[in-house]
XYZ file of N, CA and C in Angstrom:
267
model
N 178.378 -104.543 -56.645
C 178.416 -105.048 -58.002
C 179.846 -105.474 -58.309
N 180.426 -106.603 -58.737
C 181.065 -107.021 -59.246
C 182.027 -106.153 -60.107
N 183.430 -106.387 -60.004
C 184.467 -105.027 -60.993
C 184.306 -105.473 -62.264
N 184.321 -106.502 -62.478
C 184.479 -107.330 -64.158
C 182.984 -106.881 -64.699
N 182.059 -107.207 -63.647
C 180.835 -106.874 -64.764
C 180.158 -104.997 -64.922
N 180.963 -104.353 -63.677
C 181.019 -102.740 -64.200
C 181.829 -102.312 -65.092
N 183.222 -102.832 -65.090
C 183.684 -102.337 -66.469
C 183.478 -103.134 -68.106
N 182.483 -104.223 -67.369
C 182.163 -104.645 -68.813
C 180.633 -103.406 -69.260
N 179.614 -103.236 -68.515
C 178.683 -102.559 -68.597
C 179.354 -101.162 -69.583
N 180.279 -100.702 -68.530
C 180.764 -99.661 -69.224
C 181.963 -99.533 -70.424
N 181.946 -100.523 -70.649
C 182.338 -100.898 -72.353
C 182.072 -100.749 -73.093
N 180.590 -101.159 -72.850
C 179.216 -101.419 -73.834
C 179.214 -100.238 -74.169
N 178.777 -99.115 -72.751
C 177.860 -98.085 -73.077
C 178.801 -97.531 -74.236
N 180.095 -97.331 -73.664
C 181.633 -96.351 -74.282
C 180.983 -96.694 -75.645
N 180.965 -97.900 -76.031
C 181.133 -98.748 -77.416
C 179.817 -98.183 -78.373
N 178.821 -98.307 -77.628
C 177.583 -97.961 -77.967
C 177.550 -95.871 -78.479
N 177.908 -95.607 -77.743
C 177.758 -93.992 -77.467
C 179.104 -93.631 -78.792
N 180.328 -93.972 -79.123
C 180.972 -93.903 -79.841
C 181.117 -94.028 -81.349
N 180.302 -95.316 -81.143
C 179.773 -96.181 -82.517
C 178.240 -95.256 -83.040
N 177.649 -94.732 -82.317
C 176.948 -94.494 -82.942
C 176.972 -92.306 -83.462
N 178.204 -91.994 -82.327
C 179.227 -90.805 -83.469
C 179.045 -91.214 -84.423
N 180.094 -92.338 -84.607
C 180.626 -92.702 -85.822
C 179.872 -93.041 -87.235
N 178.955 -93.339 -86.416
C 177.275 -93.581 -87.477
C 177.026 -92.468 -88.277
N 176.818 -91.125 -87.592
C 176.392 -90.168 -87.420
C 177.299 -89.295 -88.725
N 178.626 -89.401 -88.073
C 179.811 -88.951 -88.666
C 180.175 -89.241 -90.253
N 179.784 -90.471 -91.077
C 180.182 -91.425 -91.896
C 179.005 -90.644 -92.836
N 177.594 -90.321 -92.682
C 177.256 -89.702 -93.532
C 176.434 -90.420 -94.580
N 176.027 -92.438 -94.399
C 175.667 -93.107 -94.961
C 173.846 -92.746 -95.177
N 173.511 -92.241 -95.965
C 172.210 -91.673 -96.388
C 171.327 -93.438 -95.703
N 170.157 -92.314 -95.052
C 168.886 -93.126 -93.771
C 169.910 -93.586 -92.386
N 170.815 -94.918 -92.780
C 171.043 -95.827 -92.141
C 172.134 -94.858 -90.707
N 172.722 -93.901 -91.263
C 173.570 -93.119 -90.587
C 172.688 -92.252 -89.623
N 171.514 -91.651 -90.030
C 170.320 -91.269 -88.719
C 169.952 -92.179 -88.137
N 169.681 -93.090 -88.936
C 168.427 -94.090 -88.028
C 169.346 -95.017 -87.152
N 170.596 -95.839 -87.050
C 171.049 -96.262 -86.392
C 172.039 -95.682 -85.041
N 172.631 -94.665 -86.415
C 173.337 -93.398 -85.009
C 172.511 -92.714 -83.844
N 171.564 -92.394 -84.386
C 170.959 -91.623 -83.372
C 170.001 -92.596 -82.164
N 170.009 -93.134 -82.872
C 169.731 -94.617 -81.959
C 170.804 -95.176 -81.049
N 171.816 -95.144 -81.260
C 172.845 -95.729 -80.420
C 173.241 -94.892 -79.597
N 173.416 -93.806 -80.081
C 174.299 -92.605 -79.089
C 173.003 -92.363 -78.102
N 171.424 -92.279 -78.312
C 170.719 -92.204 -77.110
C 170.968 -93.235 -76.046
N 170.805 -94.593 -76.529
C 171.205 -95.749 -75.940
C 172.515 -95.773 -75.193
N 173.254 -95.673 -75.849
C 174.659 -95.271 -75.074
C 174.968 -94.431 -74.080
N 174.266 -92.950 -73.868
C 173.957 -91.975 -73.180
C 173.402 -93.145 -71.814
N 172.193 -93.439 -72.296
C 171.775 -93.822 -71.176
C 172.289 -95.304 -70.299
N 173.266 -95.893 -71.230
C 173.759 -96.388 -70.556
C 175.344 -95.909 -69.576
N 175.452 -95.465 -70.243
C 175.942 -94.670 -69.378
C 176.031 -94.050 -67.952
N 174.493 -93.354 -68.278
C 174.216 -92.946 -66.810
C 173.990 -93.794 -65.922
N 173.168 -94.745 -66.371
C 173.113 -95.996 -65.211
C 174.108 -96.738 -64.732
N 175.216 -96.741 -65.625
C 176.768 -97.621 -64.996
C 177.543 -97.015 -64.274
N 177.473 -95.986 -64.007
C 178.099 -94.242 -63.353
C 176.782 -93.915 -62.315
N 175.856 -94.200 -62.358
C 175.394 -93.918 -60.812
C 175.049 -95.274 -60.111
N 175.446 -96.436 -60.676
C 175.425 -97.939 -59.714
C 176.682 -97.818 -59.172
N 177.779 -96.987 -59.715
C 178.847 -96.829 -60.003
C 179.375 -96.018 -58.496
N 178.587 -94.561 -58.532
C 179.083 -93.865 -57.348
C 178.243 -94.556 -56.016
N 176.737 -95.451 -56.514
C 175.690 -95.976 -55.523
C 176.905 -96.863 -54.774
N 177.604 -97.523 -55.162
C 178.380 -98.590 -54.544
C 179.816 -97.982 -53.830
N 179.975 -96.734 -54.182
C 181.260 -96.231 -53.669
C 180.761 -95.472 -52.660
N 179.665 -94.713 -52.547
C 179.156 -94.112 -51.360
C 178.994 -95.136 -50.575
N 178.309 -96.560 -50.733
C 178.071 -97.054 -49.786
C 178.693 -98.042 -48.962
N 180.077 -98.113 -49.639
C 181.142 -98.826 -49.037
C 181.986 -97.587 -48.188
N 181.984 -96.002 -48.439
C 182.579 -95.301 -48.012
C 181.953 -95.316 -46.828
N 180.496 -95.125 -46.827
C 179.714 -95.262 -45.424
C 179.887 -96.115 -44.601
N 180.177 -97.507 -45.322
C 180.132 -98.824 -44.066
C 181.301 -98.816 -43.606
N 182.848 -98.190 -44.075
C 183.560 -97.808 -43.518
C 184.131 -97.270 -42.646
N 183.255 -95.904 -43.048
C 183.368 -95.045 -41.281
C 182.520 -95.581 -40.559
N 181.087 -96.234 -40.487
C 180.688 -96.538 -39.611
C 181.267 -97.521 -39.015
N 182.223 -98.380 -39.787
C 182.581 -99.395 -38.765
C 184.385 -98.765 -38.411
N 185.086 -97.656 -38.472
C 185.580 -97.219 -37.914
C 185.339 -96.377 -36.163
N 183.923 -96.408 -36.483
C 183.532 -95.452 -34.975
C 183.163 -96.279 -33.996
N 183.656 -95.864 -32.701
C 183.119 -96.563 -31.489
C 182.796 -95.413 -30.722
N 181.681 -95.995 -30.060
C 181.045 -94.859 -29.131
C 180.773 -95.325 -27.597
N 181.711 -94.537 -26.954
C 181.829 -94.680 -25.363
C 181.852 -93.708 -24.594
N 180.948 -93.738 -23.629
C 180.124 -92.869 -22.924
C 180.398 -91.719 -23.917
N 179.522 -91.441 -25.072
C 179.491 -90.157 -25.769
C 180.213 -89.864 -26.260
N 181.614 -90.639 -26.373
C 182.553 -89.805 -26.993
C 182.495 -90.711 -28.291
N 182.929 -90.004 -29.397
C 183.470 -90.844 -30.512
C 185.003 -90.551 -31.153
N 185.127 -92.071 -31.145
C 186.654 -92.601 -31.000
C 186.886 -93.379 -32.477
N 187.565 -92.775 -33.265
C 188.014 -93.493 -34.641
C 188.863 -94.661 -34.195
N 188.623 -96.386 -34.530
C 189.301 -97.601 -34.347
C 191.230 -97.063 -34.909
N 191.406 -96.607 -35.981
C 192.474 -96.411 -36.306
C 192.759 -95.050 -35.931
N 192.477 -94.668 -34.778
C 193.181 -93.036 -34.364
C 194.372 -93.341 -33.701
N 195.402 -92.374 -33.725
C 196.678 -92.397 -33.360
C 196.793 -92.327 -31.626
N 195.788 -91.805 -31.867
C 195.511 -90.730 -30.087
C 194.629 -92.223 -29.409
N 194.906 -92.635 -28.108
C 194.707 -93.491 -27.614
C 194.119 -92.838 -26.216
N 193.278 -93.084 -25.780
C 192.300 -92.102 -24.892
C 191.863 -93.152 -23.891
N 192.361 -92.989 -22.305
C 191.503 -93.898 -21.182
C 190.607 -93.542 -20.815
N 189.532 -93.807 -20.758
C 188.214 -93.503 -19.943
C 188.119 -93.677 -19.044
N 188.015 -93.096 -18.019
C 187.707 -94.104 -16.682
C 188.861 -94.086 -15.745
């Protein structure tokens, strides 16, 4: 996913989840339940979804990493950037 459009996602949610404290907070008779509590669920859940696309994409660049750090010869496994330089053979 794109950096510009995860920290825009998570703008929203921040914006959403904050704003609707603030709803909450202000004390405006109906409009202060009915919109606050509306937003801060909304916000919650956006949330969670921008924070686990979030770690989904960092696990899986961490993975394609080491996997493409490893080489495997006759059984052994050999990190591409290891210090230790090993002849086979």
């Amino acid at each position: 996913m794109n950096l510009t459009l995860m920290i825009l996602s998570t703008v929203i949610s921040l914006t959403l989840f904050v704003g609707g404290i603030i709803l909450l907070l202000s004390q405006i008779s109906f409009w202060s339940l009915f919109l606050g509590i509306a937003a801060t669920q909304i916000g919650i859940v956006f949330l969670i979804f921008s924070y686990e696309k979030l770690s989904r994409n960092y696990v899986n660049n961490a993975f394609q990493t080491h996997i493409e750090d490893i080489e495997t010869t006759d059984l052994v496994r050999i990190p591409k950037k290891s210090p230790l330089k090993l002849k086979i053979g």
